[in-house]
Amino acid sequence: MGSASPMGYAWFIEEYQKDSDLIGVTFVRGLSPEEALHRIGATPGDISREVGIAAYAGDGGAVLIDYHCQPLPETLSQGTEMARVITGITMDEHFVYSVDGVVVTEFEPFFPGDRNGSDPDRLLAHMRELGMPLDGEADGRTSIALAVALAARATGVTLTPAHYAAEPVVGSID
């Protein structure tokens, strides 16, 4: 598992806020961008359907970014692990960590102490190291950066500015 920090993803939070108030970012260990798109039913290069998704090659796997925050199938984590962060000013924020198709830990980034899943405390050591408030409400200015850093740590997948600057593989789903 990685050692990502909220400051290490501040550039990403700033970048996506330029484009949209809504975002879904998903880190998937060990998959190529093409395989990740295939698992969610998107054909790489096909942007004819309703919801566009950009898939980036990161260190250790793929990072999917969508601006519609559609649910992604748990099959994306089949045989591996994924962590997804959904955020937006007009919707609830959400963090979900899945392994082999099973939701292990999920919570709202503003309330990280209120977790569900098959093993809700599996990421607790990382959450403590990141300084996530486990008793009470998180600071709205840092809760998403903390959740993105946790997603990177949990999966061991790193997205850098250089990865993000590269041309993504794109596809779409309905």
JSON list of C-alpha atoms in Angstrom, two decimals:
[
{"chain": "A", "resi": 1, "resn": "MET", "atom": "CA", "xyz": [0.00, 0.00, 0.00]},
{"chain": "A", "resi": 2, "resn": "GLY", "atom": "CA", "xyz": [1.19, 3.46, -0.88]},
{"chain": "A", "resi": 3, "resn": "SER", "atom": "CA", "xyz": [2.10, 6.48, 1.17]},
{"chain": "A", "resi": 4, "resn": "ALA", "atom": "CA", "xyz": [0.00, 9.09, -0.65]},
{"chain": "A", "resi": 5, "resn": "SER", "atom": "CA", "xyz": [-0.86, 12.29, 1.18]},
{"chain": "A", "resi": 6, "resn": "PRO", "atom": "CA", "xyz": [-3.60, 14.90, 0.79]},
{"chain": "A", "resi": 7, "resn": "MET", "atom": "CA", "xyz": [-0.99, 17.48, -0.23]},
{"chain": "A", "resi": 8, "resn": "GLY", "atom": "CA", "xyz": [0.21, 15.06, -2.89]},
{"chain": "A", "resi": 9, "resn": "TYR", "atom": "CA", "xyz": [-3.24, 15.24, -4.52]},
{"chain": "A", "resi": 10, "resn": "ALA", "atom": "CA", "xyz": [-3.96, 18.95, -4.00]},
{"chain": "A", "resi": 11, "resn": "TRP", "atom": "CA", "xyz": [-3.03, 19.56, -7.66]},
{"chain": "A", "resi": 12, "resn": "PHE", "atom": "CA", "xyz": [-5.65, 17.00, -8.73]},
{"chain": "A", "resi": 13, "resn": "ILE", "atom": "CA", "xyz": [-8.43, 18.52, -6.63]},
{"chain": "A", "resi": 14, "resn": "GLU", "atom": "CA", "xyz": [-7.60, 21.97, -8.02]},
{"chain": "A", "resi": 15, "resn": "GLU", "atom": "CA", "xyz": [-7.47, 20.65, -11.59]},
{"chain": "A", "resi": 16, "resn": "TYR", "atom": "CA", "xyz": [-10.81, 18.86, -11.54]},
{"chain": "A", "resi": 17, "resn": "GLN", "atom": "CA", "xyz": [-12.58, 21.79, -9.91]},
{"chain": "A", "resi": 18, "resn": "LYS", "atom": "CA", "xyz": [-11.73, 23.83, -13.02]},
{"chain": "A", "resi": 19, "resn": "ASP", "atom": "CA", "xyz": [-13.82, 21.45, -15.14]},
{"chain": "A", "resi": 20, "resn": "SER", "atom": "CA", "xyz": [-16.73, 20.40, -12.98]},
{"chain": "A", "resi": 21, "resn": "ASP", "atom": "CA", "xyz": [-18.43, 20.49, -9.60]},
{"chain": "A", "resi": 22, "resn": "LEU", "atom": "CA", "xyz": [-18.99, 16.73, -9.86]},
{"chain": "A", "resi": 23, "resn": "ILE", "atom": "CA", "xyz": [-16.38, 14.05, -10.20]},
{"chain": "A", "resi": 24, "resn": "GLY", "atom": "CA", "xyz": [-15.86, 10.36, -9.75]},
{"chain": "A", "resi": 25, "resn": "VAL", "atom": "CA", "xyz": [-12.28, 9.13, -9.50]},
{"chain": "A", "resi": 26, "resn": "THR", "atom": "CA", "xyz": [-11.51, 5.43, -9.25]},
{"chain": "A", "resi": 27, "resn": "PHE", "atom": "CA", "xyz": [-8.14, 3.82, -8.57]},
{"chain": "A", "resi": 28, "resn": "VAL", "atom": "CA", "xyz": [-7.84, 0.17, -9.75]},
{"chain": "A", "resi": 29, "resn": "ARG", "atom": "CA", "xyz": [-4.79, -1.93, -8.92]},
{"chain": "A", "resi": 30, "resn": "GLY", "atom": "CA", "xyz": [-3.02, -3.86, -11.66]},
{"chain": "A", "resi": 31, "resn": "LEU", "atom": "CA", "xyz": [-5.31, -3.06, -14.59]},
{"chain": "A", "resi": 32, "resn": "SER", "atom": "CA", "xyz": [-4.50, -1.19, -17.77]},
{"chain": "A", "resi": 33, "resn": "PRO", "atom": "CA", "xyz": [-6.80, 1.69, -18.75]},
{"chain": "A", "resi": 34, "resn": "GLU", "atom": "CA", "xyz": [-8.18, -0.45, -21.58]},
{"chain": "A", "resi": 35, "resn": "GLU", "atom": "CA", "xyz": [-8.97, -3.40, -19.28]},
{"chain": "A", "resi": 36, "resn": "ALA", "atom": "CA", "xyz": [-10.60, -1.11, -16.70]},
{"chain": "A", "resi": 37, "resn": "LEU", "atom": "CA", "xyz": [-12.85, 0.42, -19.38]},
{"chain": "A", "resi": 38, "resn": "HIS", "atom": "CA", "xyz": [-13.70, -3.04, -20.71]},
{"chain": "A", "resi": 39, "resn": "ARG", "atom": "CA", "xyz": [-14.76, -4.20, -17.22]},
{"chain": "A", "resi": 40, "resn": "ILE", "atom": "CA", "xyz": [-17.27, -1.38, -16.89]},
{"chain": "A", "resi": 41, "resn": "GLY", "atom": "CA", "xyz": [-18.72, -2.02, -20.34]},
{"chain": "A", "resi": 42, "resn": "ALA", "atom": "CA", "xyz": [-17.01, 0.83, -22.19]},
{"chain": "A", "resi": 43, "resn": "THR", "atom": "CA", "xyz": [-15.26, 0.35, -25.51]},
{"chain": "A", "resi": 44, "resn": "PRO", "atom": "CA", "xyz": [-11.99, 2.29, -25.61]},
{"chain": "A", "resi": 45, "resn": "GLY", "atom": "CA", "xyz": [-12.36, 5.15, -28.07]},
{"chain": "A", "resi": 46, "resn": "ASP", "atom": "CA", "xyz": [-16.16, 4.92, -28.25]},
{"chain": "A", "resi": 47, "resn": "ILE", "atom": "CA", "xyz": [-17.64, 8.13, -26.89]},
{"chain": "A", "resi": 48, "resn": "SER", "atom": "CA", "xyz": [-21.06, 7.72, -28.50]},
{"chain": "A", "resi": 49, "resn": "ARG", "atom": "CA", "xyz": [-22.90, 6.85, -25.28]},
{"chain": "A", "resi": 50, "resn": "GLU", "atom": "CA", "xyz": [-24.09, 9.13, -22.52]},
{"chain": "A", "resi": 51, "resn": "VAL", "atom": "CA", "xyz": [-21.38, 9.02, -19.82]},
{"chain": "A", "resi": 52, "resn": "GLY", "atom": "CA", "xyz": [-17.78, 9.69, -20.83]},
{"chain": "A", "resi": 53, "resn": "ILE", "atom": "CA", "xyz": [-14.92, 8.22, -18.83]},
{"chain": "A", "resi": 54, "resn": "ALA", "atom": "CA", "xyz": [-11.21, 8.97, -19.12]},
{"chain": "A", "resi": 55, "resn": "ALA", "atom": "CA", "xyz": [-8.81, 6.22, -18.07]},
{"chain": "A", "resi": 56, "resn": "TYR", "atom": "CA", "xyz": [-5.22, 7.08, -17.18]},
{"chain": "A", "resi": 57, "resn": "ALA", "atom": "CA", "xyz": [-2.28, 4.76, -16.67]},
{"chain": "A", "resi": 58, "resn": "GLY", "atom": "CA", "xyz": [-0.94, 5.38, -13.19]},
{"chain": "A", "resi": 59, "resn": "ASP", "atom": "CA", "xyz": [1.86, 3.71, -11.30]},
{"chain": "A", "resi": 60, "resn": "GLY", "atom": "CA", "xyz": [0.46, 0.34, -10.22]},
{"chain": "A", "resi": 61, "resn": "GLY", "atom": "CA", "xyz": [-2.78, 0.40, -12.21]},
{"chain": "A", "resi": 62, "resn": "ALA", "atom": "CA", "xyz": [-5.43, 2.57, -13.81]},
{"chain": "A", "resi": 63, "resn": "VAL", "atom": "CA", "xyz": [-7.25, 5.70, -12.68]},
{"chain": "A", "resi": 64, "resn": "LEU", "atom": "CA", "xyz": [-10.72, 6.36, -14.10]},
{"chain": "A", "resi": 65, "resn": "ILE", "atom": "CA", "xyz": [-12.22, 9.84, -14.06]},
{"chain": "A", "resi": 66, "resn": "ASP", "atom": "CA", "xyz": [-15.83, 10.61, -14.89]},
{"chain": "A", "resi": 67, "resn": "TYR", "atom": "CA", "xyz": [-17.77, 13.82, -14.46]},
{"chain": "A", "resi": 68, "resn": "HIS", "atom": "CA", "xyz": [-21.20, 12.23, -14.14]},
{"chain": "A", "resi": 69, "resn": "CYS", "atom": "CA", "xyz": [-20.54, 10.07, -11.08]},
{"chain": "A", "resi": 70, "resn": "GLN", "atom": "CA", "xyz": [-22.42, 7.06, -12.38]},
{"chain": "A", "resi": 71, "resn": "PRO", "atom": "CA", "xyz": [-22.21, 3.91, -10.27]},
{"chain": "A", "resi": 72, "resn": "LEU", "atom": "CA", "xyz": [-19.50, 1.58, -11.54]},
{"chain": "A", "resi": 73, "resn": "PRO", "atom": "CA", "xyz": [-19.94, -2.18, -11.31]},
{"chain": "A", "resi": 74, "resn": "GLU", "atom": "CA", "xyz": [-18.21, -4.05, -8.52]},
{"chain": "A", "resi": 75, "resn": "THR", "atom": "CA", "xyz": [-16.83, -6.37, -11.22]},
{"chain": "A", "resi": 76, "resn": "LEU", "atom": "CA", "xyz": [-14.21, -3.67, -11.74]},
{"chain": "A", "resi": 77, "resn": "SER", "atom": "CA", "xyz": [-12.52, -5.02, -8.58]},
{"chain": "A", "resi": 78, "resn": "GLN", "atom": "CA", "xyz": [-12.88, -8.70, -9.56]},
{"chain": "A", "resi": 79, "resn": "GLY", "atom": "CA", "xyz": [-9.49, -10.34, -8.91]},
{"chain": "A", "resi": 80, "resn": "THR", "atom": "CA", "xyz": [-8.03, -7.03, -7.70]},
{"chain": "A", "resi": 81, "resn": "GLU", "atom": "CA", "xyz": [-9.02, -3.99, -5.63]},
{"chain": "A", "resi": 82, "resn": "MET", "atom": "CA", "xyz": [-10.44, -0.58, -6.34]},
{"chain": "A", "resi": 83, "resn": "ALA", "atom": "CA", "xyz": [-11.26, 2.58, -4.43]},
{"chain": "A", "resi": 84, "resn": "ARG", "atom": "CA", "xyz": [-13.73, 5.18, -5.70]},
{"chain": "A", "resi": 85, "resn": "VAL", "atom": "CA", "xyz": [-14.32, 8.73, -4.51]},
{"chain": "A", "resi": 86, "resn": "ILE", "atom": "CA", "xyz": [-17.40, 10.64, -5.64]},
{"chain": "A", "resi": 87, "resn": "THR", "atom": "CA", "xyz": [-17.79, 14.30, -4.86]},
{"chain": "A", "resi": 88, "resn": "GLY", "atom": "CA", "xyz": [-19.86, 17.28, -5.89]},
{"chain": "A", "resi": 89, "resn": "ILE", "atom": "CA", "xyz": [-21.65, 20.27, -4.49]},
{"chain": "A", "resi": 90, "resn": "THR", "atom": "CA", "xyz": [-25.05, 18.95, -5.59]},
{"chain": "A", "resi": 91, "resn": "MET", "atom": "CA", "xyz": [-24.71, 15.39, -4.34]},
{"chain": "A", "resi": 92, "resn": "ASP", "atom": "CA", "xyz": [-23.57, 13.28, -1.44]},
{"chain": "A", "resi": 93, "resn": "GLU", "atom": "CA", "xyz": [-19.89, 12.49, -1.32]},
{"chain": "A", "resi": 94, "resn": "HIS", "atom": "CA", "xyz": [-18.86, 8.87, -1.12]},
{"chain": "A", "resi": 95, "resn": "PHE", "atom": "CA", "xyz": [-15.78, 6.66, -0.66]},
{"chain": "A", "resi": 96, "resn": "VAL", "atom": "CA", "xyz": [-15.92, 2.95, -1.45]},
{"chain": "A", "resi": 97, "resn": "TYR", "atom": "CA", "xyz": [-13.12, 0.38, -1.31]},
{"chain": "A", "resi": 98, "resn": "SER", "atom": "CA", "xyz": [-13.82, -3.01, -2.90]},
{"chain": "A", "resi": 99, "resn": "VAL", "atom": "CA", "xyz": [-11.78, -6.19, -3.18]},
{"chain": "A", "resi": 100, "resn": "ASP", "atom": "CA", "xyz": [-12.66, -9.03, -5.54]},
{"chain": "A", "resi": 101, "resn": "GLY", "atom": "CA", "xyz": [-16.17, -7.69, -6.14]},
{"chain": "A", "resi": 102, "resn": "VAL", "atom": "CA", "xyz": [-17.01, -7.15, -2.45]},
{"chain": "A", "resi": 103, "resn": "VAL", "atom": "CA", "xyz": [-17.44, -3.75, -0.77]},
{"chain": "A", "resi": 104, "resn": "VAL", "atom": "CA", "xyz": [-14.97, -3.84, 2.12]},
{"chain": "A", "resi": 105, "resn": "THR", "atom": "CA", "xyz": [-15.22, -0.27, 3.42]},
{"chain": "A", "resi": 106, "resn": "GLU", "atom": "CA", "xyz": [-17.47, 2.64, 2.50]},
{"chain": "A", "resi": 107, "resn": "PHE", "atom": "CA", "xyz": [-18.25, 5.98, 4.09]},
{"chain": "A", "resi": 108, "resn": "GLU", "atom": "CA", "xyz": [-19.01, 9.64, 3.42]},
{"chain": "A", "resi": 109, "resn": "PRO", "atom": "CA", "xyz": [-15.74, 11.63, 3.37]},
{"chain": "A", "resi": 110, "resn": "PHE", "atom": "CA", "xyz": [-17.29, 14.22, 5.74]},
{"chain": "A", "resi": 111, "resn": "PHE", "atom": "CA", "xyz": [-18.05, 11.45, 8.26]},
{"chain": "A", "resi": 112, "resn": "PRO", "atom": "CA", "xyz": [-15.17, 8.92, 8.02]},
{"chain": "A", "resi": 113, "resn": "GLY", "atom": "CA", "xyz": [-15.96, 7.53, 11.46]},
{"chain": "A", "resi": 114, "resn": "ASP", "atom": "CA", "xyz": [-19.28, 6.14, 10.22]},
{"chain": "A", "resi": 115, "resn": "ARG", "atom": "CA", "xyz": [-18.13, 3.23, 8.02]},
{"chain": "A", "resi": 116, "resn": "ASN", "atom": "CA", "xyz": [-19.90, 0.21, 6.54]},
{"chain": "A", "resi": 117, "resn": "GLY", "atom": "CA", "xyz": [-18.87, -2.83, 4.50]},
{"chain": "A", "resi": 118, "resn": "SER", "atom": "CA", "xyz": [-17.64, -6.38, 5.02]},
{"chain": "A", "resi": 119, "resn": "ASP", "atom": "CA", "xyz": [-14.55, -5.13, 6.93]},
{"chain": "A", "resi": 120, "resn": "PRO", "atom": "CA", "xyz": [-15.18, -1.44, 7.70]},
{"chain": "A", "resi": 121, "resn": "ASP", "atom": "CA", "xyz": [-11.99, -1.04, 9.74]},
{"chain": "A", "resi": 122, "resn": "ARG", "atom": "CA", "xyz": [-9.58, -2.50, 7.17]},
{"chain": "A", "resi": 123, "resn": "LEU", "atom": "CA", "xyz": [-8.26, 0.96, 6.18]},
{"chain": "A", "resi": 124, "resn": "LEU", "atom": "CA", "xyz": [-8.28, 2.35, 9.72]},
{"chain": "A", "resi": 125, "resn": "ALA", "atom": "CA", "xyz": [-4.46, 2.52, 10.05]},
{"chain": "A", "resi": 126, "resn": "HIS", "atom": "CA", "xyz": [-4.22, 4.56, 6.84]},
{"chain": "A", "resi": 127, "resn": "MET", "atom": "CA", "xyz": [-7.10, 6.77, 7.94]},
{"chain": "A", "resi": 128, "resn": "ARG", "atom": "CA", "xyz": [-5.34, 7.54, 11.22]},
{"chain": "A", "resi": 129, "resn": "GLU", "atom": "CA", "xyz": [-2.00, 8.21, 9.45]},
{"chain": "A", "resi": 130, "resn": "LEU", "atom": "CA", "xyz": [-3.77, 10.63, 7.12]},
{"chain": "A", "resi": 131, "resn": "GLY", "atom": "CA", "xyz": [-5.35, 12.42, 10.07]},
{"chain": "A", "resi": 132, "resn": "MET", "atom": "CA", "xyz": [-8.94, 11.68, 9.12]},
{"chain": "A", "resi": 133, "resn": "PRO", "atom": "CA", "xyz": [-11.25, 12.63, 11.97]},
{"chain": "A", "resi": 134, "resn": "LEU", "atom": "CA", "xyz": [-12.78, 9.38, 13.19]},
{"chain": "A", "resi": 135, "resn": "ASP", "atom": "CA", "xyz": [-14.94, 11.10, 15.80]},
{"chain": "A", "resi": 136, "resn": "GLY", "atom": "CA", "xyz": [-17.04, 13.82, 14.22]},
{"chain": "A", "resi": 137, "resn": "GLU", "atom": "CA", "xyz": [-17.15, 15.71, 10.97]},
{"chain": "A", "resi": 138, "resn": "ALA", "atom": "CA", "xyz": [-14.22, 16.31, 8.61]},
{"chain": "A", "resi": 139, "resn": "ASP", "atom": "CA", "xyz": [-13.24, 19.75, 7.36]},
{"chain": "A", "resi": 140, "resn": "GLY", "atom": "CA", "xyz": [-14.99, 20.34, 4.03]},
{"chain": "A", "resi": 141, "resn": "ARG", "atom": "CA", "xyz": [-11.84, 21.88, 2.55]},
{"chain": "A", "resi": 142, "resn": "THR", "atom": "CA", "xyz": [-9.75, 18.75, 3.10]},
{"chain": "A", "resi": 143, "resn": "SER", "atom": "CA", "xyz": [-12.18, 15.81, 3.20]},
{"chain": "A", "resi": 144, "resn": "ILE", "atom": "CA", "xyz": [-11.96, 15.03, -0.53]},
{"chain": "A", "resi": 145, "resn": "ALA", "atom": "CA", "xyz": [-8.17, 15.35, -0.67]},
{"chain": "A", "resi": 146, "resn": "LEU", "atom": "CA", "xyz": [-8.00, 12.95, 2.28]},
{"chain": "A", "resi": 147, "resn": "ALA", "atom": "CA", "xyz": [-10.36, 10.51, 0.55]},
{"chain": "A", "resi": 148, "resn": "VAL", "atom": "CA", "xyz": [-8.37, 10.62, -2.71]},
{"chain": "A", "resi": 149, "resn": "ALA", "atom": "CA", "xyz": [-5.12, 10.04, -0.81]},
{"chain": "A", "resi": 150, "resn": "LEU", "atom": "CA", "xyz": [-6.77, 7.12, 1.02]},
{"chain": "A", "resi": 151, "resn": "ALA", "atom": "CA", "xyz": [-7.91, 5.63, -2.32]},
{"chain": "A", "resi": 152, "resn": "ALA", "atom": "CA", "xyz": [-4.34, 5.81, -3.63]},
{"chain": "A", "resi": 153, "resn": "ARG", "atom": "CA", "xyz": [-2.93, 4.28, -0.45]},
{"chain": "A", "resi": 154, "resn": "ALA", "atom": "CA", "xyz": [-5.51, 1.50, -0.30]},
{"chain": "A", "resi": 155, "resn": "THR", "atom": "CA", "xyz": [-4.91, 0.37, -3.88]},
{"chain": "A", "resi": 156, "resn": "GLY", "atom": "CA", "xyz": [-1.22, 1.22, -4.21]},
{"chain": "A", "resi": 157, "resn": "VAL", "atom": "CA", "xyz": [-2.02, 3.13, -7.43]},
{"chain": "A", "resi": 158, "resn": "THR", "atom": "CA", "xyz": [-0.45, 6.55, -7.90]},
{"chain": "A", "resi": 159, "resn": "LEU", "atom": "CA", "xyz": [-1.66, 9.30, -10.22]},
{"chain": "A", "resi": 160, "resn": "THR", "atom": "CA", "xyz": [0.91, 12.05, -10.80]},
{"chain": "A", "resi": 161, "resn": "PRO", "atom": "CA", "xyz": [0.61, 15.30, -12.77]},
{"chain": "A", "resi": 162, "resn": "ALA", "atom": "CA", "xyz": [2.67, 13.61, -15.51]},
{"chain": "A", "resi": 163, "resn": "HIS", "atom": "CA", "xyz": [0.20, 10.69, -15.71]},
{"chain": "A", "resi": 164, "resn": "TYR", "atom": "CA", "xyz": [-2.71, 13.15, -15.81]},
{"chain": "A", "resi": 165, "resn": "ALA", "atom": "CA", "xyz": [-1.03, 15.22, -18.54]},
{"chain": "A", "resi": 166, "resn": "ALA", "atom": "CA", "xyz": [-0.74, 12.16, -20.78]},
{"chain": "A", "resi": 167, "resn": "GLU", "atom": "CA", "xyz": [-3.49, 11.43, -23.28]},
{"chain": "A", "resi": 168, "resn": "PRO", "atom": "CA", "xyz": [-6.09, 9.22, -21.56]},
{"chain": "A", "resi": 169, "resn": "VAL", "atom": "CA", "xyz": [-7.89, 6.28, -23.07]},
{"chain": "A", "resi": 170, "resn": "VAL", "atom": "CA", "xyz": [-11.53, 7.33, -23.33]},
{"chain": "A", "resi": 171, "resn": "GLY", "atom": "CA", "xyz": [-14.79, 5.44, -23.55]},
{"chain": "A", "resi": 172, "resn": "SER", "atom": "CA", "xyz": [-18.39, 5.83, -22.52]},
{"chain": "A", "resi": 173, "resn": "ILE", "atom": "CA", "xyz": [-21.18, 3.94, -20.80]},
{"chain": "A", "resi": 174, "resn": "ASP", "atom": "CA", "xyz": [-24.93, 4.45, -20.47]}
]
